[in-house]
mmCIF file of C-alpha atoms in Angstrom:
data_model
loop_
_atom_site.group_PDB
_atom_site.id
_atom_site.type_symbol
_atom_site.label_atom_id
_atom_site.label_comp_id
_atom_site.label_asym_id
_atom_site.label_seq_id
_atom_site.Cartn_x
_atom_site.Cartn_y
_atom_site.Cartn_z
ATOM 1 C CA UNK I 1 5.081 -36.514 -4.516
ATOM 2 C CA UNK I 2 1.771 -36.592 -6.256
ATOM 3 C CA UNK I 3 0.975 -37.085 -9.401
ATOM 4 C CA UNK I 4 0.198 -33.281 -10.020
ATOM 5 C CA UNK I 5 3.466 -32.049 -8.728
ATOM 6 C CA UNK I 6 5.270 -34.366 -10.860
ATOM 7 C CA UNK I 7 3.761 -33.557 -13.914
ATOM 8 C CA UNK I 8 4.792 -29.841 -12.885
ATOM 9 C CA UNK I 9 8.034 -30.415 -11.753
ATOM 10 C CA UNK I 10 8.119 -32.091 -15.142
ATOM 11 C CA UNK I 11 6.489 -28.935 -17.396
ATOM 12 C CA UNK I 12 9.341 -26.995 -15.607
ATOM 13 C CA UNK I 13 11.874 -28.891 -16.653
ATOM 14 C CA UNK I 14 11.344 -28.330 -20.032
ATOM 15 C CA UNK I 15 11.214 -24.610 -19.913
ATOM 16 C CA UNK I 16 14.678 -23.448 -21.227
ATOM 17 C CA UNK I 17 16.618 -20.804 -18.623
ATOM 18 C CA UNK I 18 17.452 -17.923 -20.892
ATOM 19 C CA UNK I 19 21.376 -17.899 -22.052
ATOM 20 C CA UNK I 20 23.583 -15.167 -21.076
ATOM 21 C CA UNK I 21 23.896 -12.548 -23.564
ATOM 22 C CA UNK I 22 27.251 -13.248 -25.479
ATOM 23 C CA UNK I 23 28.493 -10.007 -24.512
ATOM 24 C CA UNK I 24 28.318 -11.283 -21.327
ATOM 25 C CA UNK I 25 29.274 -14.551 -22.066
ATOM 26 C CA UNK I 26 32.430 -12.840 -24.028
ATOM 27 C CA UNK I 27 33.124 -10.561 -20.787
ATOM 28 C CA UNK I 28 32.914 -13.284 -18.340
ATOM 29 C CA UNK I 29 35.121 -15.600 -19.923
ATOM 30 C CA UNK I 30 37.472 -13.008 -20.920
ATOM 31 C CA UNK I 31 38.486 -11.655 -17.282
ATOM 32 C CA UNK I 32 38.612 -15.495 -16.007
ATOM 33 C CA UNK I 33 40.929 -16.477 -18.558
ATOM 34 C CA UNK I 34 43.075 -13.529 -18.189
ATOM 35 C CA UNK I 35 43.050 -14.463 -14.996
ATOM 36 C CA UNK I 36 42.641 -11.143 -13.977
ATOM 37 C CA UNK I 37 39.232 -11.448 -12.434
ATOM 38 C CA UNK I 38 39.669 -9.903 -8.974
ATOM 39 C CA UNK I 39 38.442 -6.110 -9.560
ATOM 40 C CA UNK I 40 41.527 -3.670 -9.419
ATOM 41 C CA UNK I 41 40.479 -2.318 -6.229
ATOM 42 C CA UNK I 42 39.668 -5.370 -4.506
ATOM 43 C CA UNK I 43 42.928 -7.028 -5.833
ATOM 44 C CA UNK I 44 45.021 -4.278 -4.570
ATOM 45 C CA UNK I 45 43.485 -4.934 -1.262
ATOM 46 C CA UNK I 46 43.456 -8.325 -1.191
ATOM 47 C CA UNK I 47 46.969 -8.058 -2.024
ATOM 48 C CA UNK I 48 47.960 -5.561 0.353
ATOM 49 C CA UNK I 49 46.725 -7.417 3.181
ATOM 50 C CA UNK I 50 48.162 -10.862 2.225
ATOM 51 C CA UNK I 51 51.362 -8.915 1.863
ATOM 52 C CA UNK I 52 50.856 -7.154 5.531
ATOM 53 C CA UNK I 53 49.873 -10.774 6.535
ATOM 54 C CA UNK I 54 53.033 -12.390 5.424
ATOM 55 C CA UNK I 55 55.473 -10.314 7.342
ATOM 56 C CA UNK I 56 53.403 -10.478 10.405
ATOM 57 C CA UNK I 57 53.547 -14.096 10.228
ATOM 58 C CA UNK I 58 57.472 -13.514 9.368
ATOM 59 C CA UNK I 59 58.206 -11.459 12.601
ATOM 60 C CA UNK I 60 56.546 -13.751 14.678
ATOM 61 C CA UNK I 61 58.321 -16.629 13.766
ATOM 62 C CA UNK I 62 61.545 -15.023 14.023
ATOM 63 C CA UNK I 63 60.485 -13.789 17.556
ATOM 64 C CA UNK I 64 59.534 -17.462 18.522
ATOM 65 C CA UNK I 65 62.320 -19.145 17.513
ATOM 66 C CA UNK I 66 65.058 -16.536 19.128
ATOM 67 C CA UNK I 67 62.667 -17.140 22.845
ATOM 68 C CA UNK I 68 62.966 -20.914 21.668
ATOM 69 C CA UNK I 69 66.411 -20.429 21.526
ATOM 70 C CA UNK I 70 67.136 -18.021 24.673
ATOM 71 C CA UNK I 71 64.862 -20.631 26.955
ATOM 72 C CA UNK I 72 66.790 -23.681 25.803
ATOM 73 C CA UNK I 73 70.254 -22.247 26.165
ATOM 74 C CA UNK I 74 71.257 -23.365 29.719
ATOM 75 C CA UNK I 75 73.728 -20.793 31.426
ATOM 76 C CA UNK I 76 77.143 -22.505 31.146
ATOM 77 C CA UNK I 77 76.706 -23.074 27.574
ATOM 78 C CA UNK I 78 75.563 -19.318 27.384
ATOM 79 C CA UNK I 79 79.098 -18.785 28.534
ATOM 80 C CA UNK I 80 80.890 -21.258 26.770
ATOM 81 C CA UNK I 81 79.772 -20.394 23.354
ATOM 82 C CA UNK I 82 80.127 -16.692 23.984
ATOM 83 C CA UNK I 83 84.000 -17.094 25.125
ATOM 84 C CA UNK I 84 84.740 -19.837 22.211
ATOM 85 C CA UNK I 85 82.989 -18.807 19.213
ATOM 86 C CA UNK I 86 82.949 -21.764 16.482
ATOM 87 C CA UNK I 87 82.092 -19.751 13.155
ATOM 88 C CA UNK I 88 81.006 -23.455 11.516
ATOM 89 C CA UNK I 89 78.779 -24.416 14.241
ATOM 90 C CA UNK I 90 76.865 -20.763 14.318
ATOM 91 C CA UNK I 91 73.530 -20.894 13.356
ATOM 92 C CA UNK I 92 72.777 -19.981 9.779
ATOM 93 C CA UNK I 93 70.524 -16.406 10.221
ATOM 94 C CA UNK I 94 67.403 -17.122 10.161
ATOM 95 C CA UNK I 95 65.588 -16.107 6.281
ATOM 96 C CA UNK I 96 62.669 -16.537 5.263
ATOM 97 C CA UNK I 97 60.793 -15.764 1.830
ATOM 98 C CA UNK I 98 58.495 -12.562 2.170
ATOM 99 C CA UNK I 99 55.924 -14.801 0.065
ATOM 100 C CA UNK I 100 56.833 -17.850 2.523
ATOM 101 C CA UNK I 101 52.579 -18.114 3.454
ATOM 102 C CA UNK I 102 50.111 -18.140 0.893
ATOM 103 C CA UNK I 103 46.247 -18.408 0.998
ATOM 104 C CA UNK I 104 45.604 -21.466 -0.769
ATOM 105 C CA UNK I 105 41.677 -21.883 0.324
ATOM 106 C CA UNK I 106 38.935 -19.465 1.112
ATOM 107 C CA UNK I 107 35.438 -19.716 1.698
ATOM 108 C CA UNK I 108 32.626 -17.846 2.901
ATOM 109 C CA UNK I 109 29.267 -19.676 4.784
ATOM 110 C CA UNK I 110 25.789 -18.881 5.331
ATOM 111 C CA UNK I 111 25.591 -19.947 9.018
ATOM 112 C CA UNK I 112 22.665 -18.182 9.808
ATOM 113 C CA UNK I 113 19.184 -16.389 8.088
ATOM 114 C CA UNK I 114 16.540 -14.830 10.264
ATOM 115 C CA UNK I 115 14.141 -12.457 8.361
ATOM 116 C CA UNK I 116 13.273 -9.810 11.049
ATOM 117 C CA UNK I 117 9.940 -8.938 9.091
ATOM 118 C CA UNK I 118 8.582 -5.819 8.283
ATOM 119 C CA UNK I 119 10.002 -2.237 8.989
ATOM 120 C CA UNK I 120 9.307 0.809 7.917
ATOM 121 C CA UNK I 121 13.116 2.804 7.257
ATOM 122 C CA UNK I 122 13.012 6.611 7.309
ATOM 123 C CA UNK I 123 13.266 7.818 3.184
ATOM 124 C CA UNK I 124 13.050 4.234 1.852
ATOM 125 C CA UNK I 125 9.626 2.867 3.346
ATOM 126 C CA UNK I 126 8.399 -0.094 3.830
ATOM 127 C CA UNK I 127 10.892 -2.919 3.740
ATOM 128 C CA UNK I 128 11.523 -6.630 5.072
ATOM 129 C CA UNK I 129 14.501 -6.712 6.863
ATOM 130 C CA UNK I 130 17.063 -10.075 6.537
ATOM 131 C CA UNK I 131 19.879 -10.792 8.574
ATOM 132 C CA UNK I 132 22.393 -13.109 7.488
ATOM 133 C CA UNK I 133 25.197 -14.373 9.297
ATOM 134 C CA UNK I 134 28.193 -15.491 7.081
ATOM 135 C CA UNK I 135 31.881 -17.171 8.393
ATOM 136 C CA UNK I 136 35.070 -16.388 6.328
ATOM 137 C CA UNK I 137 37.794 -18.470 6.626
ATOM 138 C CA UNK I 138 40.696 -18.139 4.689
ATOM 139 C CA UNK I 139 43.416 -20.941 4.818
ATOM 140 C CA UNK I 140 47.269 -19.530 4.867
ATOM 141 C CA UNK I 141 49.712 -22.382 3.767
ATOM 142 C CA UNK I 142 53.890 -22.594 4.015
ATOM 143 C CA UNK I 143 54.651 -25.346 1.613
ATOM 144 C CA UNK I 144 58.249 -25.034 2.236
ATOM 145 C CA UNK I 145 57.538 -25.781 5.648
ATOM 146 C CA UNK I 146 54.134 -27.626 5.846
ATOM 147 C CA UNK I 147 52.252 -24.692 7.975
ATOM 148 C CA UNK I 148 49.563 -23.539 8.064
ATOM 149 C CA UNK I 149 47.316 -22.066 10.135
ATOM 150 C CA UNK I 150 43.541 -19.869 9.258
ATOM 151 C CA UNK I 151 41.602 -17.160 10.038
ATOM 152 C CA UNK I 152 37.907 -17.201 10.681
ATOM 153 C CA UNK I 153 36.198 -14.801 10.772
ATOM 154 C CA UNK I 154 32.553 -13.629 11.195
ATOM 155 C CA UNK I 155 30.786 -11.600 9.209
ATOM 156 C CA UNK I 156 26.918 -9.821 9.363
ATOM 157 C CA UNK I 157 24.895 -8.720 6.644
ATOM 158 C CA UNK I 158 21.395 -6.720 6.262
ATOM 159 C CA UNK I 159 19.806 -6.808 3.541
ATOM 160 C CA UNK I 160 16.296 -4.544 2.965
ATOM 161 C CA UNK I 161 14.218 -5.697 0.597
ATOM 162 C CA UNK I 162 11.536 -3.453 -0.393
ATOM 163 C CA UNK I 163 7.937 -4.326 -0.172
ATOM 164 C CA UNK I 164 4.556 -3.209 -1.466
ATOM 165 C CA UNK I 165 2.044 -2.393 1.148
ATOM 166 C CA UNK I 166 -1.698 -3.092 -0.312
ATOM 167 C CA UNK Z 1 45.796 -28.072 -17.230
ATOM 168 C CA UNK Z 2 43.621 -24.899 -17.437
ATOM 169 C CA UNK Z 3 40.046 -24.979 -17.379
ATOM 170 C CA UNK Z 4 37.593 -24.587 -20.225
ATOM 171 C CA UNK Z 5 36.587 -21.592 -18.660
ATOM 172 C CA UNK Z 6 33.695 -21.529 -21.951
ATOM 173 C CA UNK Z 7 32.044 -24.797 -21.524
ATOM 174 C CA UNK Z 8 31.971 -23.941 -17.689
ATOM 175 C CA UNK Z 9 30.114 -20.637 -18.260
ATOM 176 C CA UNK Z 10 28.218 -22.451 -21.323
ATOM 177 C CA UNK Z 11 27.147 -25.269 -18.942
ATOM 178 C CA UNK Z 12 25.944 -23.476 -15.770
ATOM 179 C CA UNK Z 13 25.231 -20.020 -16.955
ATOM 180 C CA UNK Z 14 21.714 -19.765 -17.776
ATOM 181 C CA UNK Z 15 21.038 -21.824 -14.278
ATOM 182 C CA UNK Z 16 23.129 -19.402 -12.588
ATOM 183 C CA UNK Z 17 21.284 -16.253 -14.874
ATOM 184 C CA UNK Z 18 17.890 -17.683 -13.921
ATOM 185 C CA UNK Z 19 18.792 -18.099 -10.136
ATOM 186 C CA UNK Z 20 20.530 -14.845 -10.001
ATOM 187 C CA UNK Z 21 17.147 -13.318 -11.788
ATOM 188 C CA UNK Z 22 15.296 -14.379 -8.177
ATOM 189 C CA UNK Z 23 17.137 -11.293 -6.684
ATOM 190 C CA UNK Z 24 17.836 -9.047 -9.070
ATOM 191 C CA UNK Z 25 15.474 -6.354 -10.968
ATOM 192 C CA UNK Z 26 16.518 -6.925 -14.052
ATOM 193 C CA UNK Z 27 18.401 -9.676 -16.379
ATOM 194 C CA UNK Z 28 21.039 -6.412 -16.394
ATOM 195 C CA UNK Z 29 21.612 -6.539 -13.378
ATOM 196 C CA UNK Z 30 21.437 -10.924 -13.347
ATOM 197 C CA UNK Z 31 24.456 -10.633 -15.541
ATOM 198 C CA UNK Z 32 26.647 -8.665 -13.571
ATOM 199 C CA UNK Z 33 25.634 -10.479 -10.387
ATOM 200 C CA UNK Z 34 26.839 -14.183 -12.972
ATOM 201 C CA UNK Z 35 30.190 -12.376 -13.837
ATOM 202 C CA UNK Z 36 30.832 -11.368 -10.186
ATOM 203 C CA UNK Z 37 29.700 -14.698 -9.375
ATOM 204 C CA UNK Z 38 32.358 -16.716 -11.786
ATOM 205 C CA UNK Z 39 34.903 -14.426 -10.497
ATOM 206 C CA UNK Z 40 34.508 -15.060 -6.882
ATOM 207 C CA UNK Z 41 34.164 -18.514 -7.601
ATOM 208 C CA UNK Z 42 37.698 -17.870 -9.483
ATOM 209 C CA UNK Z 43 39.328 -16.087 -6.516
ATOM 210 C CA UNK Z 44 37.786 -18.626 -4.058
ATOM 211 C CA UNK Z 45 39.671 -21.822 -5.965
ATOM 212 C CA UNK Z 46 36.202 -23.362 -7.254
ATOM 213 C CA UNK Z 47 37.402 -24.695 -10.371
ATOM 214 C CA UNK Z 48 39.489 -27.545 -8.374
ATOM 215 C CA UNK Z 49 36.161 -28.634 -7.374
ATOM 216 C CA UNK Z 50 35.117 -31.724 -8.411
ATOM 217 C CA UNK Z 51 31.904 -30.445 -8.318
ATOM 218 C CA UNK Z 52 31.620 -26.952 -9.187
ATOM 219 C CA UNK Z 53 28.051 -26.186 -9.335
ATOM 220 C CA UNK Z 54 27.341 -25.846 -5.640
ATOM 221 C CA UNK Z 55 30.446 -23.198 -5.189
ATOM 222 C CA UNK Z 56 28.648 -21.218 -8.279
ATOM 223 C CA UNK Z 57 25.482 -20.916 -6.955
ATOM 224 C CA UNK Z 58 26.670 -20.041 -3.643
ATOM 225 C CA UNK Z 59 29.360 -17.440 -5.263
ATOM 226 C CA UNK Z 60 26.258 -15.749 -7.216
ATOM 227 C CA UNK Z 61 24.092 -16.247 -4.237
ATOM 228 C CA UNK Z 62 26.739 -14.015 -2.407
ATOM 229 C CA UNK Z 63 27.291 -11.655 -5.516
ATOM 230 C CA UNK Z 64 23.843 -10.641 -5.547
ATOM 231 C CA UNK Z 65 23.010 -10.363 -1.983
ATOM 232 C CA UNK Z 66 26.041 -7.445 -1.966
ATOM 233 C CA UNK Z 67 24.210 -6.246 -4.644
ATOM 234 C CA UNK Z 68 20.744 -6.270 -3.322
ATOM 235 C CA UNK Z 69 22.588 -4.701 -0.331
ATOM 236 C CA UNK Z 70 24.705 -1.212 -1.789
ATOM 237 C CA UNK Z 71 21.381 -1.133 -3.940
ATOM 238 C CA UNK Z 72 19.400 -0.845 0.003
ATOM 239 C CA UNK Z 73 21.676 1.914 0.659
ATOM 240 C CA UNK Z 74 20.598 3.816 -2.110
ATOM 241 C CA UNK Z 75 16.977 3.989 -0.895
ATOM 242 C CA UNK Z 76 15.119 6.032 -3.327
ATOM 243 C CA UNK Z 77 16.310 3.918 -6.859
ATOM 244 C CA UNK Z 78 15.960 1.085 -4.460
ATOM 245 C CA UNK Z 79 12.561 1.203 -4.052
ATOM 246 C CA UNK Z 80 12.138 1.965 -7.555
ATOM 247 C CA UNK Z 81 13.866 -0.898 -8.727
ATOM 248 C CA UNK Z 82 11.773 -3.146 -5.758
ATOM 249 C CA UNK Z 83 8.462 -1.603 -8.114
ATOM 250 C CA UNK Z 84 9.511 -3.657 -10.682
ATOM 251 C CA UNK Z 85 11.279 -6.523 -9.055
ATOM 252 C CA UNK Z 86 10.350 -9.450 -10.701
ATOM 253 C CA UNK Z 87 7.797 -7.985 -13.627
ATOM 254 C CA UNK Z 88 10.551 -7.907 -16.063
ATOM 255 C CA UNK Z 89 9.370 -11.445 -18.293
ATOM 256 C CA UNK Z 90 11.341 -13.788 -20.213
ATOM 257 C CA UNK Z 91 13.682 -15.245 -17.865
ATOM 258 C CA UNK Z 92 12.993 -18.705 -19.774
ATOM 259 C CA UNK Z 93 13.437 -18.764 -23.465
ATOM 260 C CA UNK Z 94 10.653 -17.694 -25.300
ATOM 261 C CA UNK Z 95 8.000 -20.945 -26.768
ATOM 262 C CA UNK Z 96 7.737 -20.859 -30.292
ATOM 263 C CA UNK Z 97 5.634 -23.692 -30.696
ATOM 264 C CA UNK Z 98 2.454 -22.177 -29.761
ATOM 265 C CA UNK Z 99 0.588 -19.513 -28.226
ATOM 266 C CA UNK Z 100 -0.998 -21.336 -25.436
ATOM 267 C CA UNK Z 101 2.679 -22.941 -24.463
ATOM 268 C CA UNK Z 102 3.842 -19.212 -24.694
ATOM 269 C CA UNK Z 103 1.383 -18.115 -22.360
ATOM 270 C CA UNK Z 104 1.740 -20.832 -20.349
ATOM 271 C CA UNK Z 105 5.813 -19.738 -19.651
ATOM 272 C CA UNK Z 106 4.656 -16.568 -18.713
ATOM 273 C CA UNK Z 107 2.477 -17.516 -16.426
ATOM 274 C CA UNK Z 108 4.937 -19.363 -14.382
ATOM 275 C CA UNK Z 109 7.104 -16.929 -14.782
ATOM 276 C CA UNK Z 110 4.659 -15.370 -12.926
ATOM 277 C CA UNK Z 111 4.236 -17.492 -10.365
ATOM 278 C CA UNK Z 112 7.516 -18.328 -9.318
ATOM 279 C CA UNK Z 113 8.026 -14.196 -8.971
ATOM 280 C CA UNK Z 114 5.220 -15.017 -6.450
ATOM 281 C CA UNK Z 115 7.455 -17.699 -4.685
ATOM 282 C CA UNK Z 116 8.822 -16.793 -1.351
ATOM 283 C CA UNK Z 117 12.348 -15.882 -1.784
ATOM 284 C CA UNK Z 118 13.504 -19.075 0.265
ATOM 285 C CA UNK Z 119 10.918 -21.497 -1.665
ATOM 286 C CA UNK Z 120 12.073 -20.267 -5.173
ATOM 287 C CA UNK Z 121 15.605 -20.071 -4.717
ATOM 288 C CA UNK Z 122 15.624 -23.503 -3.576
ATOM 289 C CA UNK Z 123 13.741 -24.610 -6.873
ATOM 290 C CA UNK Z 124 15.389 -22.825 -9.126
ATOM 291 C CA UNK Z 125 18.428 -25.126 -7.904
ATOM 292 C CA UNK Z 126 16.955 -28.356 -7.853
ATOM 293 C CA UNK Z 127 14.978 -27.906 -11.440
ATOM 294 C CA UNK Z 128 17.419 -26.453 -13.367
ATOM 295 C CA UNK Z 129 20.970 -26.387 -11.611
ATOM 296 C CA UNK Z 130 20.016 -30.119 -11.413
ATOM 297 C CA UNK Z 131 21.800 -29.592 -7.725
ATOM 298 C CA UNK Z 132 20.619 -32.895 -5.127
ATOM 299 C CA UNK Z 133 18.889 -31.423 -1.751
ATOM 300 C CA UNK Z 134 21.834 -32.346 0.247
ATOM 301 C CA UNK Z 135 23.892 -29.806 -1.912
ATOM 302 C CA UNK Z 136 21.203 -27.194 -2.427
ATOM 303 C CA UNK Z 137 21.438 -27.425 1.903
ATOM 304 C CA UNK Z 138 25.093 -27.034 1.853
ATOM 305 C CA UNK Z 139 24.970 -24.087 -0.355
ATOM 306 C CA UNK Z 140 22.437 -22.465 1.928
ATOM 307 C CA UNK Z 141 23.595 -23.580 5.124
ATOM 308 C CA UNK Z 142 20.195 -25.246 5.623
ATOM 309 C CA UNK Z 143 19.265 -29.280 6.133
ATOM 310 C CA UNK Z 144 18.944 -31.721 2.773
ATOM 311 C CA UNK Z 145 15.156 -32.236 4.745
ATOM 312 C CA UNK Z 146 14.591 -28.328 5.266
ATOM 313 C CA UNK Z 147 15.425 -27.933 1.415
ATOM 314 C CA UNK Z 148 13.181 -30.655 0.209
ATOM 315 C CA UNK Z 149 10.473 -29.363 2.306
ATOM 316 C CA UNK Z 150 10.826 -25.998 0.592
ATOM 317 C CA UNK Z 151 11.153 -27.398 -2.925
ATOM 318 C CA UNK Z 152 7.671 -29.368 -2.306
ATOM 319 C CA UNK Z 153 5.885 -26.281 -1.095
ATOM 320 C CA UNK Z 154 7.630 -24.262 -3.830
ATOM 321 C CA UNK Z 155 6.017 -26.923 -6.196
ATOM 322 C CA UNK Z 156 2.544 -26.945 -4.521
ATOM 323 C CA UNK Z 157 2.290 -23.047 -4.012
ATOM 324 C CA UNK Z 158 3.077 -22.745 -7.916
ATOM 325 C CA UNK Z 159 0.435 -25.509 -8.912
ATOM 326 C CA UNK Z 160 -2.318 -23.742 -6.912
ATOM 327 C CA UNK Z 161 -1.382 -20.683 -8.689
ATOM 328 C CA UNK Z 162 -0.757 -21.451 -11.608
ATOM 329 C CA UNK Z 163 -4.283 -23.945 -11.512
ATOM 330 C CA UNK Z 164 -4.257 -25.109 -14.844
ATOM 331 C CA UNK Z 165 -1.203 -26.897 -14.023
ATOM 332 C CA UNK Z 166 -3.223 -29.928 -12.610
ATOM 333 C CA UNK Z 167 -4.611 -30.092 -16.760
ATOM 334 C CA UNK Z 168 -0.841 -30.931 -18.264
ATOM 335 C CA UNK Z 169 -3.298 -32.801 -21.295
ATOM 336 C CA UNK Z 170 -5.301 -29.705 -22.112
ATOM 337 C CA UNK Z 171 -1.918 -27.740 -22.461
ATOM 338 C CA UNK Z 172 -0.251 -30.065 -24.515
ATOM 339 C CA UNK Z 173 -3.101 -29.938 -26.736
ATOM 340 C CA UNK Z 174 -2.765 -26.505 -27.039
ATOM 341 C CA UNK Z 175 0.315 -26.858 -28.367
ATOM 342 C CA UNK Z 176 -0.433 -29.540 -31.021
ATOM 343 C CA UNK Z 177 -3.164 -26.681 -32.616
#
């Protein structure tokens, strides 16, 4: 860079960002320590779903391994085991934890900004119009079992930012 | 071992206050978009980071764009609040050493209002989150090159506005008065 923009980039760095206000400071660390930090509604949610997601992921397991089982059986064994039951050899029922998939990562990424310029919105005026384009993807883990498998999914935002027309 | 949640928020706050000042109306407003920005970088698992300060700046990048948006849905306030985006000073500590210094930090506090959104987010990482271009591009989703680019014109566009930036010797001996 030149000389000028150094010298700026160097006044810059000696300007001071101003501190959070320790009210702030005091409110911030507060709910991350409690480790309550997920607003109530949000949590519930958040919970909710990874609950509903669970015992999807249960019920499809359990229906995968009994069609394992059916299409492996071949049909003299079928017979053989249904005549002469052996109560040691039956297969233990299948149970699994209701917590057995957890999301252990999640993150959200810009993939995509396009500023669609100026529009003028009915009862708002002027504004410049920004689309971004975000992916979620959330990673669900077994650690019993060492599975895991993750969702992706897309997400679109618009933002209006107002604007001063001169 | 748990993290020192204090000298986290101690260490990156005012960065993350200053950058979250680029979309907000008021330092208000910057503060709630910090907190929601710690606590997403909480829920997302950003303190195993070994690097944390890209995850915060993209958690308070987020934070504030859902901000900026349920604001846009309010439209009247919303352009009220656009009125004033960026007018409200002080987003650096004030300069007690001297008028001319003073006025000096509000002038590029000025300026970098006058930034294009992209430029000035972009330097307000590099100066003072102290982030490298190749994470300032990661947080963004844009190229290490494509951020460098914008930090130079960021730099250039404030020096021609700011103009007396090309006399760094007449302002420091302003401040020696």
């Amino acid at each position: 860079m030149t000389d000028d923009l150094d010298s700026l980039e160097e006044e810059l760095r000696q300007l001071v960002p101003r501190a959070l206000s320790p009210q702030a400071h005091d409110r911030i660390r507060r709910e991350l320590e409690a480790g309550d930090a997920a607003p109530a509604r949000g949590r519930r949610l958040r919970w909710a779903l990874t609950g509903l997601a669970a015992a999807a992921v249960v019920l499809i397991m359990i229906a995968g391994a009994a069609r394992l089982r059916n299409t492996r059986r071949e049909p003299g064994q079928t017979a053989a085991r249904e005549t002469v039951p052996a109560p040691e050899k039956r297969p233990a029922p299948l149970t699994l934890p209701a917590d057995v998939f957890e999301p252990v990562e999640f993150s959200t990424v810009l993939v995509n900004e396009h500023d669609e310029g100026t529009v003028l919105v009915p009862d708002f005026g002027p504004a410049r119009r920004v689309r971004y384009e975000f992916v979620n993807r959330v990673q669900w883990q077994n650690t019993n079992r060492n599975a895991r498998f993750i969702v992706t999914t897309p997400q679109e935002e618009v933002v209006l930012i107002p604007v001063s027309m001169h | 071992m748990p993290l020192d949640w204090t000298k986290l928020i101690d260490q990156y706050g005012p960065a993350l206050l200053l950058y979250a000042r680029q979309w907000t109306p008021s330092h208000a407003d910057a503060e709630e978009v910090v907190q929601e920005g710690f606590v997403r970088f909480w829920r997302a698992g950003g303190e195993t980071a070994v690097e944390p300060a890209p995850r915060l700046f993209a958690a308070v990048r987020r934070a504030a764009i859902d901000l900026a948006r349920s604001r846009a849905r309010r439209a009247a306030r919303e352009q009220k609040a656009g009125e004033t985006l960026y007018e409200e000073p002080a987003q650096f500590e004030r300069v007690e050493t001297g008028l001319e210094r003073e006025e000096r930090r509000a002038a590029i506090e000025r300026a970098l209002g006058r930034l294009p959104p992209e430029q000035r987010e972009v330097l307000v990482m590099k100066i003072w989150g102290d982030l490298t271009f190749s994470q300032i591009g990661e947080t963004l989703g844009i190229s290490p090159n494509t951020a460098a680019s914008r930090y130079r014109y960021a730099l250039a566009a404030l020096r021609d506005t700011l103009g007396a930036a090309a006399e760094p010797s007449r302002h420091r001996r302003g401040t020696e008065e």
